[in-house]
mmCIF file of C-alpha atoms in Angstrom:
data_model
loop_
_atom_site.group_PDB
_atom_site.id
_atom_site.type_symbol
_atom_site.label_atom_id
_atom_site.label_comp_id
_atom_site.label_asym_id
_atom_site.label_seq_id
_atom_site.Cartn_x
_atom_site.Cartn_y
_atom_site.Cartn_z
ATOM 1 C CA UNK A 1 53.008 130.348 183.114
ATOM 2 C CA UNK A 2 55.866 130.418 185.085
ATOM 3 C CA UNK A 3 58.518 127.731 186.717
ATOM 4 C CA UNK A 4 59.165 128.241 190.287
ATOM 5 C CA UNK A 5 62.230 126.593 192.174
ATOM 6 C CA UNK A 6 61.961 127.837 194.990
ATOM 7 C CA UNK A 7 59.676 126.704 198.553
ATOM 8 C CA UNK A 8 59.629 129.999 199.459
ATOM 9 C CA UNK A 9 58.542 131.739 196.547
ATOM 10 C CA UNK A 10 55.893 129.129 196.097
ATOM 11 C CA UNK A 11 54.315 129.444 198.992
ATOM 12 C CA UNK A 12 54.166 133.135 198.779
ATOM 13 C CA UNK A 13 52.509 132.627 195.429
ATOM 14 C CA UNK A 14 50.183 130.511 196.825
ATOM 15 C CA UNK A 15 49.602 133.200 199.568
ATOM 16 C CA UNK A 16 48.793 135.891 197.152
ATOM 17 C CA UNK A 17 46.484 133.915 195.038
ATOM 18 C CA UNK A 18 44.512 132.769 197.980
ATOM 19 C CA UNK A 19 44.757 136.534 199.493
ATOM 20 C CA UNK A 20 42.296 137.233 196.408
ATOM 21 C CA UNK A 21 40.214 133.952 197.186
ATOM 22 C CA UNK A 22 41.326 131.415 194.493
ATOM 23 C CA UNK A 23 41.425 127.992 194.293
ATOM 24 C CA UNK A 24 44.230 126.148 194.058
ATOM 25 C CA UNK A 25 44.300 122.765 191.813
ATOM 26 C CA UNK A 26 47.800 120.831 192.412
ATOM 27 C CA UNK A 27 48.964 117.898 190.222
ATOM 28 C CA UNK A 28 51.904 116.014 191.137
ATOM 29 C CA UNK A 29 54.274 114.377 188.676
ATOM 30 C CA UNK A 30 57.569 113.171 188.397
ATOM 31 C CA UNK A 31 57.531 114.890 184.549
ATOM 32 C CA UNK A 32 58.255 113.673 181.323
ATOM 33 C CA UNK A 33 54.319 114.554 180.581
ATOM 34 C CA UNK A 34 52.155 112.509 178.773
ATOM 35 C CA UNK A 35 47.890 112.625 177.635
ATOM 36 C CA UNK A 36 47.053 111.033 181.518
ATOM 37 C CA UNK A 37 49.209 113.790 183.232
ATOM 38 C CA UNK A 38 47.500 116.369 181.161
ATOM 39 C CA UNK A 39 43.992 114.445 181.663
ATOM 40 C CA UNK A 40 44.419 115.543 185.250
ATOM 41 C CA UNK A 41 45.770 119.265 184.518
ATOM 42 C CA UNK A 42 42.448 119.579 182.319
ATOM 43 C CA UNK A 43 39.837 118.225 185.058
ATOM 44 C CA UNK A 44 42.146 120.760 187.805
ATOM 45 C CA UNK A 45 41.678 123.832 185.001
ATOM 46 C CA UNK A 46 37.895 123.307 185.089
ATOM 47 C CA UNK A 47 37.304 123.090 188.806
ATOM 48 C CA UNK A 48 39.976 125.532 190.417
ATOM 49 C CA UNK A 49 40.865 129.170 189.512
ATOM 50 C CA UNK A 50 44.810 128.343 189.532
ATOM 51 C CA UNK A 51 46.416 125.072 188.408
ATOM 52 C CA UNK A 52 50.036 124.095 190.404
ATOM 53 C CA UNK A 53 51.787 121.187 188.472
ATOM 54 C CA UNK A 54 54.838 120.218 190.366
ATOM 55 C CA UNK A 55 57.694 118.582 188.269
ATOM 56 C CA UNK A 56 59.762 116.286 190.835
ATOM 57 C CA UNK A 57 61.926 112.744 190.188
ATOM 58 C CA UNK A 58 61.486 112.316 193.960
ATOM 59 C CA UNK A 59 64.843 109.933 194.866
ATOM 60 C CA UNK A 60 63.708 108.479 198.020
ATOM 61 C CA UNK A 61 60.866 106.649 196.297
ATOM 62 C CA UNK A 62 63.070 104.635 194.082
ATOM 63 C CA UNK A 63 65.014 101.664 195.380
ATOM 64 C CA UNK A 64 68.535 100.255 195.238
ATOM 65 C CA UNK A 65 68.904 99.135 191.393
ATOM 66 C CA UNK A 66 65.948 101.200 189.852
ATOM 67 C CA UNK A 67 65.690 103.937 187.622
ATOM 68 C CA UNK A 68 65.864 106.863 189.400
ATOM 69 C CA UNK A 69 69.266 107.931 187.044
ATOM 70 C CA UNK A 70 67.848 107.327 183.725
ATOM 71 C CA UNK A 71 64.212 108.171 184.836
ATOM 72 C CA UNK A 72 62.682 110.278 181.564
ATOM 73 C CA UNK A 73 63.286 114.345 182.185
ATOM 74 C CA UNK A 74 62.689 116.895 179.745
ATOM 75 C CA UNK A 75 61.433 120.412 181.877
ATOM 76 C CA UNK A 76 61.409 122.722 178.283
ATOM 77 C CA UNK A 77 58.759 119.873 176.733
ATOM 78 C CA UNK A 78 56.766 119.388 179.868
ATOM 79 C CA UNK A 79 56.323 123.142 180.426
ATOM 80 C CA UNK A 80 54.864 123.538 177.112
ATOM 81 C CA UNK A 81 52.268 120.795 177.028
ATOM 82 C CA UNK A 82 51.586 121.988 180.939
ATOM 83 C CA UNK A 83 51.362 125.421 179.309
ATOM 84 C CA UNK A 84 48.536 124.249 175.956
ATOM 85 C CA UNK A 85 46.069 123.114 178.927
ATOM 86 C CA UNK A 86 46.305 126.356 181.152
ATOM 87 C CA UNK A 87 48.632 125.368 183.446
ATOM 88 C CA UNK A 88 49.245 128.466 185.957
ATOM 89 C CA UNK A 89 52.452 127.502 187.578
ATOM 90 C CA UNK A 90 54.980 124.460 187.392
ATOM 91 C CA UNK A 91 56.870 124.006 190.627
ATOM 92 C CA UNK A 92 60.023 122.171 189.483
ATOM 93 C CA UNK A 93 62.363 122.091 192.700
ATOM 94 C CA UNK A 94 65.823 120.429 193.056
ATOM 95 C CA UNK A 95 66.650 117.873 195.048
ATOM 96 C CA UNK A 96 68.585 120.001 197.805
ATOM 97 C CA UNK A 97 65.443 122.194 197.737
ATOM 98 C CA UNK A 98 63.361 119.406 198.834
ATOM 99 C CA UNK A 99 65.931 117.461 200.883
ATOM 100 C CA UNK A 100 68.608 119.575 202.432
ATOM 101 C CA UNK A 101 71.295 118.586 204.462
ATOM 102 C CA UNK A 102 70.462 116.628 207.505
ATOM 103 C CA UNK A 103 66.970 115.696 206.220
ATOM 104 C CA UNK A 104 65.818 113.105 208.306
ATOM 105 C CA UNK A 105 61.891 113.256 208.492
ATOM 106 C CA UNK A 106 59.417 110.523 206.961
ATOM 107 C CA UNK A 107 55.795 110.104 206.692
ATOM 108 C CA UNK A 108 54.519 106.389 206.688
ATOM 109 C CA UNK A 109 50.833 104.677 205.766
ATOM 110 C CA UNK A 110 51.341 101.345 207.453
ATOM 111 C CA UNK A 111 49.103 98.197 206.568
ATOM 112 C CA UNK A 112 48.088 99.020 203.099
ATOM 113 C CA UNK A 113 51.613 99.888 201.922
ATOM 114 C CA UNK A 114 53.105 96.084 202.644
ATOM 115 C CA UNK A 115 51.043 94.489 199.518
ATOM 116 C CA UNK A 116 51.067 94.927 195.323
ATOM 117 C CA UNK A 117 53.918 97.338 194.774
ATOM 118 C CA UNK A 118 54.652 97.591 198.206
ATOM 119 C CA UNK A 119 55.960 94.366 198.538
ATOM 120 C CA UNK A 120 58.316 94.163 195.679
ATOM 121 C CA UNK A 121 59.538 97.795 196.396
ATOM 122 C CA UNK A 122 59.920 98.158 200.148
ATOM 123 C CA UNK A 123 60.025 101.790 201.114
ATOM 124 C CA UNK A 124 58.308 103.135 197.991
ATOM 125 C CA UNK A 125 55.293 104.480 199.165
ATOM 126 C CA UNK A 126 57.355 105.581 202.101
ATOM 127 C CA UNK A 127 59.171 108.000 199.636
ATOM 128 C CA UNK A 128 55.671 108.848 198.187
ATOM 129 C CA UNK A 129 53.825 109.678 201.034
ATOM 130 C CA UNK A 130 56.798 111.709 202.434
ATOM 131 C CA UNK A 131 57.197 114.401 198.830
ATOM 132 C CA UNK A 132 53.250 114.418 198.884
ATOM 133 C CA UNK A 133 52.995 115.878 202.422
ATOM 134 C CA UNK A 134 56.207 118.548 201.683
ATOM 135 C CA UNK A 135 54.329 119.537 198.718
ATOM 136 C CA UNK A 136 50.912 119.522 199.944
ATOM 137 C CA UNK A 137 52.779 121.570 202.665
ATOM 138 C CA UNK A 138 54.000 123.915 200.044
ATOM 139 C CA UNK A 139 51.296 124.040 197.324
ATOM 140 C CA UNK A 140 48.401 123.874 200.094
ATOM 141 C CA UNK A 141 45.983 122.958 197.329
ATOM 142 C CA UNK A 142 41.820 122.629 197.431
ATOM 143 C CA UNK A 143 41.981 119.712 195.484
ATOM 144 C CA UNK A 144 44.491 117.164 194.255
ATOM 145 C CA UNK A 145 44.932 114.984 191.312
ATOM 146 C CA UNK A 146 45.952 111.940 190.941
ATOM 147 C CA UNK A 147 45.487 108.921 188.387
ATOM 148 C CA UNK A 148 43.594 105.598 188.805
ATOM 149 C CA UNK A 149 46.636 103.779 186.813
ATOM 150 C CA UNK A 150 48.313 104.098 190.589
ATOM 151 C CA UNK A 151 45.330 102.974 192.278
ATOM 152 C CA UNK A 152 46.946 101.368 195.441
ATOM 153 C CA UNK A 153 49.248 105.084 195.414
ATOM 154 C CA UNK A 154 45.935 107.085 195.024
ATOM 155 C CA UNK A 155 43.988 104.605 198.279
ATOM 156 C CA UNK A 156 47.927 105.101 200.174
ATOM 157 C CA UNK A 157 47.390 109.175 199.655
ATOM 158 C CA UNK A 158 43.688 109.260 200.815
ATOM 159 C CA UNK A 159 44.570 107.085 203.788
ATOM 160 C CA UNK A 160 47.278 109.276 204.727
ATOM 161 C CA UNK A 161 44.776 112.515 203.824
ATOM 162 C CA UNK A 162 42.552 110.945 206.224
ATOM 163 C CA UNK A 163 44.595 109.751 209.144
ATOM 164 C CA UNK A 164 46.357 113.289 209.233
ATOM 165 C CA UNK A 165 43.163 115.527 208.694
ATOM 166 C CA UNK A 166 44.557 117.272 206.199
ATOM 167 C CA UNK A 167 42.730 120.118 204.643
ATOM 168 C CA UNK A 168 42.786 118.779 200.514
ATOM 169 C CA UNK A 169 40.533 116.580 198.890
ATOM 170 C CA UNK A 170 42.019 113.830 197.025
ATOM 171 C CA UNK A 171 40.734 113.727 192.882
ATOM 172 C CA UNK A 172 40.572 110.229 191.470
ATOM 173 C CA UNK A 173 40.578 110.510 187.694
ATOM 174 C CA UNK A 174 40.297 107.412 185.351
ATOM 175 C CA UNK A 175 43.094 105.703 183.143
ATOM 176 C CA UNK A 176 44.317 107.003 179.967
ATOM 177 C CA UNK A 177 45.322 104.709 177.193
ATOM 178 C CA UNK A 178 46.613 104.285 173.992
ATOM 179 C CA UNK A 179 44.412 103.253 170.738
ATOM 180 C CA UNK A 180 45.370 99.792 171.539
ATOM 181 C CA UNK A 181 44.685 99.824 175.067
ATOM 182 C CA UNK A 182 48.259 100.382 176.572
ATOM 183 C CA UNK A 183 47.849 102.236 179.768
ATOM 184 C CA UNK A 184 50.116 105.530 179.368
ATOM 185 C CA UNK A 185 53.385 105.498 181.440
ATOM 186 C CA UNK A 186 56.164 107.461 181.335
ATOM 187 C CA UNK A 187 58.433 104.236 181.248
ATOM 188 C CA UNK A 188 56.540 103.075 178.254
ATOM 189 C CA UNK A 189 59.706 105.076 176.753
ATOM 190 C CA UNK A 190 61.759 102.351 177.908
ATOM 191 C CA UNK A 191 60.240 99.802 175.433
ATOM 192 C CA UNK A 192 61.208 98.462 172.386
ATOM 193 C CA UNK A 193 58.533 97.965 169.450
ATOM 194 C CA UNK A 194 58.730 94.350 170.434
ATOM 195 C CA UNK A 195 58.102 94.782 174.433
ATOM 196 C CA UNK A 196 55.468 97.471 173.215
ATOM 197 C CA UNK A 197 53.932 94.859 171.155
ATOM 198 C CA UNK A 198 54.266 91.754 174.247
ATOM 199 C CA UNK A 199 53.029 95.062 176.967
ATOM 200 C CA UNK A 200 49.644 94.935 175.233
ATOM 201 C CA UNK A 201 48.974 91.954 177.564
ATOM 202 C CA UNK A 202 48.360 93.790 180.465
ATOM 203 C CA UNK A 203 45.515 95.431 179.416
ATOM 204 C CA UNK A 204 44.187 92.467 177.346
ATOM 205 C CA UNK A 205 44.338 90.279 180.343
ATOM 206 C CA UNK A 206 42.432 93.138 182.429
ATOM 207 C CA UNK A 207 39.583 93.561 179.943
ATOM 208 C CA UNK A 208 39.380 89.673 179.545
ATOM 209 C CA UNK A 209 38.918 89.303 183.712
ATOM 210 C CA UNK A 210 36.477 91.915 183.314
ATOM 211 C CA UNK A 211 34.259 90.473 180.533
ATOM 212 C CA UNK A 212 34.009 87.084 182.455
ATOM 213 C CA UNK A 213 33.037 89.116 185.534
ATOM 214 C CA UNK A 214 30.388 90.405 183.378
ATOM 215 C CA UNK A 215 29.342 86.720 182.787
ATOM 216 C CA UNK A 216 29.275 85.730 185.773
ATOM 217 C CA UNK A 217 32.768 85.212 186.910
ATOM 218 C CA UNK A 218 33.051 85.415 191.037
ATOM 219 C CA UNK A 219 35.994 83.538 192.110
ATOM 220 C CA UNK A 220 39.052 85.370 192.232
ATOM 221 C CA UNK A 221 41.492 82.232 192.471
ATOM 222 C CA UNK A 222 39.798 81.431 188.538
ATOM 223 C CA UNK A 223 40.451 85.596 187.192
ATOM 224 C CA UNK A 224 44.011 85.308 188.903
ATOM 225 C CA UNK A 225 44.921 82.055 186.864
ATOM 226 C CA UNK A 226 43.509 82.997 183.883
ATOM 227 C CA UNK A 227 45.200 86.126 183.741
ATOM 228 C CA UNK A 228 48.449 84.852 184.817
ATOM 229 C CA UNK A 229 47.937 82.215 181.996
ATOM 230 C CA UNK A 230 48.167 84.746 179.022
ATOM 231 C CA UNK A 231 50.693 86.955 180.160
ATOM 232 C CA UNK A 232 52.783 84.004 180.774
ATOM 233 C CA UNK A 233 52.245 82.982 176.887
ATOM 234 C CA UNK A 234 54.398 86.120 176.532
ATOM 235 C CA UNK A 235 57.992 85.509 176.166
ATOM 236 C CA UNK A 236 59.733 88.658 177.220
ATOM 237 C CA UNK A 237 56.819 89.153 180.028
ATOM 238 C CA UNK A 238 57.692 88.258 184.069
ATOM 239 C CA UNK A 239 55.025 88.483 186.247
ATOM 240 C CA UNK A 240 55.969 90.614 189.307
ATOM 241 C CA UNK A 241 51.876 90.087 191.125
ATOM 242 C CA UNK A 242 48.535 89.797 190.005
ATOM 243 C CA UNK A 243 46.157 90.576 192.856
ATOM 244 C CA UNK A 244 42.594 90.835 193.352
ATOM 245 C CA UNK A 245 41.500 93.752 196.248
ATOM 246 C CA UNK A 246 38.250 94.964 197.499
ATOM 247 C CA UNK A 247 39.242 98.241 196.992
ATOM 248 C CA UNK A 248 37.508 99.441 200.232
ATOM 249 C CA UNK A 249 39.158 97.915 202.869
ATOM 250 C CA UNK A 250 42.419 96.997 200.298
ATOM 251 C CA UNK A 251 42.063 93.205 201.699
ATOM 252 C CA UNK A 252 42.743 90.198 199.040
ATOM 253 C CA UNK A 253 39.299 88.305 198.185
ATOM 254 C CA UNK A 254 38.087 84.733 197.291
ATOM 255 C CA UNK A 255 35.272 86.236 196.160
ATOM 256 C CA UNK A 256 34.239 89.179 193.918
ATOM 257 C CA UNK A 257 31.931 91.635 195.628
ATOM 258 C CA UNK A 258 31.208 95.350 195.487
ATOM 259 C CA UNK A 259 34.020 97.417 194.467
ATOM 260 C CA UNK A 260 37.065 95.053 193.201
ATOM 261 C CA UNK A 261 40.475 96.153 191.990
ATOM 262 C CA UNK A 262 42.172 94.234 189.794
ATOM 263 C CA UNK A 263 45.603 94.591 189.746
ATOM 264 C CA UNK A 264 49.151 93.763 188.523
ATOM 265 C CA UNK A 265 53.049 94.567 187.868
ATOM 266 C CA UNK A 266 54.976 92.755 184.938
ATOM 267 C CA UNK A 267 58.466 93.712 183.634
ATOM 268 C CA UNK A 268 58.573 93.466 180.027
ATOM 269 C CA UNK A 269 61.955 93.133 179.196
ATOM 270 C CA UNK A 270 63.365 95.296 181.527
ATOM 271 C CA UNK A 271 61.012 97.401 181.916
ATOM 272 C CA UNK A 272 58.671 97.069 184.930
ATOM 273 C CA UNK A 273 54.996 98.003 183.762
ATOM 274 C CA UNK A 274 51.537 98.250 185.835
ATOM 275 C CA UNK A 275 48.189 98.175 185.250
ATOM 276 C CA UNK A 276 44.083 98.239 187.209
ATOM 277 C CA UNK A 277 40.903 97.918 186.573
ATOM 278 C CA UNK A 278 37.961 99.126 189.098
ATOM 279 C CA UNK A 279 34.845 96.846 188.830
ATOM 280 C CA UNK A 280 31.469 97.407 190.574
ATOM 281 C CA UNK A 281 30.513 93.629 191.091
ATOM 282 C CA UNK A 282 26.765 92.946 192.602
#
């Protein structure tokens, strides 16, 4: 495996491999790898002849008082793990590479980018959607992986995929979690045994919602409160939203029908933590 820093030499990688008419599987992550990065890395090593993980804390996606500075980075761990599940190539750019002097170009999904973590991080997906052209412009993958725990990220990408008829199709790939049902995130570092122990909430709350939809549940207003209600019975917990989507057209509901997101964003301490569900509801 080898780590490339370089645009150039990483498209002229890519050029060779697709010269002899390989695939190309991309994963992009901002590092510190965990068992859902390497999830995706697996599904890309079974359906494309080379795997392209980019490594990239991606500054413009972080706002004014988060934690782009003490965001987790470790390149010598990640390229082993990326390495033990066939990783090809890790493109691990700095930030000059990717932004040089007198940068000034953005790419913006409007509409669906104003709501969940949208709203309580303005400009976020604008810094997402802007790295994930550049290095879909670099990488020019077949296929590209991405995971369900940022499901309004993953419906922000496909939208933009969509509007800008871009050759790639867009992977989906379910939630990892831990044994207890903590949804892996690279900012679970962040937390104290305590916060760990108050974080198990999230998920709690999410599977409750989705065993009363399985009872019969249909009003959204009812799964809101109720999950609202037990995260508030946690003491270091502050609720940033709890939202209900149809996760077609990414428009609230009153009531639950077809394809429903659940989602929400709580900081734990300091510590801001999200967290989905995807329910088929007839």
């Amino acid at each position: 495996m080898d780590i490339i820093k370089s645009i150039d030499q990483m498209k002229n990688i890519i050029a060779d491999e697709k010269a002899k008419g390989k695939s190309i599987g991309f994963v992009p992550t901002m590092g510190y790898l965990h068992d859902g990065h390497l999830s995706l890395m697996k599904r890309a090593k079974e359906e494309n002849d080379v795997v392209v993980v980019s490594i990239f804390v991606n500054p413009i996606q972080f706002g004014q008082g988060e934690d782009y500075e003490v965001y987790p980075r470790d390149i010598e761990r990640d390229s082993k793990l990326a390495e033990s599940v066939g990783v090809d190539y890790i493109f691990a750019p700095e930030v000059k590479e990717m932004y040089p002097e007198g940068y000034n170009t953005f790419v913006e999904v409007l509409g669906v980018t104003d709501k969940l973590c949208g709203a309580s991080r303005p400009g976020h997906f604008r810094g997402v959607t802007t790295i994930v052209m550049k290095l879909f412009n670099v990488v020019t993958p077949d296929k590209a992986y991405f995971g369900q725990k940022d499901a309004q990220q993953v419906y922000v990408i496909k939208q933009m995929v969509r509007d800008l008829n871009m050759d790639v199709k867009i992977i989906s790939c379910p939630i990892v979690r831990e044994h207890d049902g903590l949804a892996l995130s690279s900012r679970n570092t962040y937390l104290s045994e305590e916060e760990r122990k108050q974080a198990l909430v999230l998920s709690k709350s999410l599977f409750w919602a989705q065993n009363m939809i399985n009872k019969g549940e249909r009003n959204a207003k009812t799964l809101i409160e109720g999950i609202k209600s037990m995260i508030n019975e946690m003491p270091l917990a502050d609720i940033d939203y709890v939202e209900i989507i149809d996760y077609d057209t990414f428009r609230e509901v009153e009531k639950l029908k077809g394809n429903i997101l659940i989602a929400l964003a709580v900081k734990i301490g300091k510590t801001r933590l999200i967290d989905n569900i995807l329910v088929e509801v007839e």
